[in-house]
């Protein structure tokens, strides 16, 4: 039995999911936080069963001011 590299890595899977969501589900933002960052935050929060607020702190994707302007907060 030979060992093989996985076809999809975690980062490749995340990129594919974020690209698909960005293409098909536009989210208007009220701040400077980019749509790609919003989806990364939502995906991590869902997969880690964490809050959106804590996830933004952990990922450091948006500043405090930007976090409070997210439309789903």
C-alpha positions as a printed Julia matrix, in Angstrom:
73×3 Matrix{Float64}:
   0.0    0.0    0.0
   1.52   3.31  -1.04
   0.98   6.58   0.74
  -0.47   9.36  -1.37
  -0.94  13.04  -0.87
  -4.56  14.04  -0.35
  -6.21  15.61  -3.37
  -7.72  18.37  -1.23
  -5.97  19.9    1.73
  -7.75  21.9    4.42
  -6.64  25.19   2.87
  -7.66  24.13  -0.64
 -11.06  23.01   0.63
 -11.55  26.31   2.47
 -10.59  28.28  -0.64
 -13.02  26.3   -2.82
 -15.88  26.78  -0.35
 -15.19  30.5    0.1
 -14.94  31.02  -3.67
 -18.23  29.2   -4.24
 -20.02  31.15  -1.51
 -18.61  34.47  -2.7
 -19.75  33.76  -6.24
 -23.29  32.66  -5.37
 -24.22  34.46  -2.15
 -23.39  38.16  -2.11
 -23.28  39.75   1.35
 -23.43  43.54   1.4
 -21.1   44.91   4.06
 -21.41  48.12   6.0
 -17.74  48.35   6.86
 -14.38  47.57   5.34
 -14.42  43.85   6.13
 -14.26  42.0    2.8
 -16.83  39.42   1.79
 -14.17  36.68   1.65
 -13.22  37.4    5.27
 -16.87  37.23   6.31
 -17.24  33.75   4.82
 -13.99  32.59   6.42
 -15.29  33.82   9.77
 -18.68  32.13   9.31
 -17.12  28.84   8.21
 -14.68  28.73  11.11
 -17.36  29.72  13.63
 -19.63  26.95  12.34
 -16.97  24.24  12.21
 -15.54  25.13  15.62
 -18.96  25.74  17.21
 -17.74  29.16  18.26
 -19.26  32.63  18.31
 -18.73  35.03  15.44
 -17.3   37.6   17.83
 -14.69  35.22  19.24
 -13.85  33.87  15.8
 -13.09  37.36  14.47
 -10.78  37.91  17.44
  -9.0   34.59  16.87
  -8.61  35.09  13.11
  -7.93  38.83  13.42
  -9.74  39.31  10.09
 -11.64  42.46  11.08
 -10.98  45.26  13.51
 -13.38  45.83  16.42
 -15.02  48.68  14.53
 -15.46  46.53  11.42
 -16.76  43.57  13.44
 -19.59  45.65  14.85
 -20.62  46.7   11.35
 -21.14  43.12  10.12
 -24.77  42.74   8.95
 -25.44  39.53  10.92
 -24.06  40.59  14.27
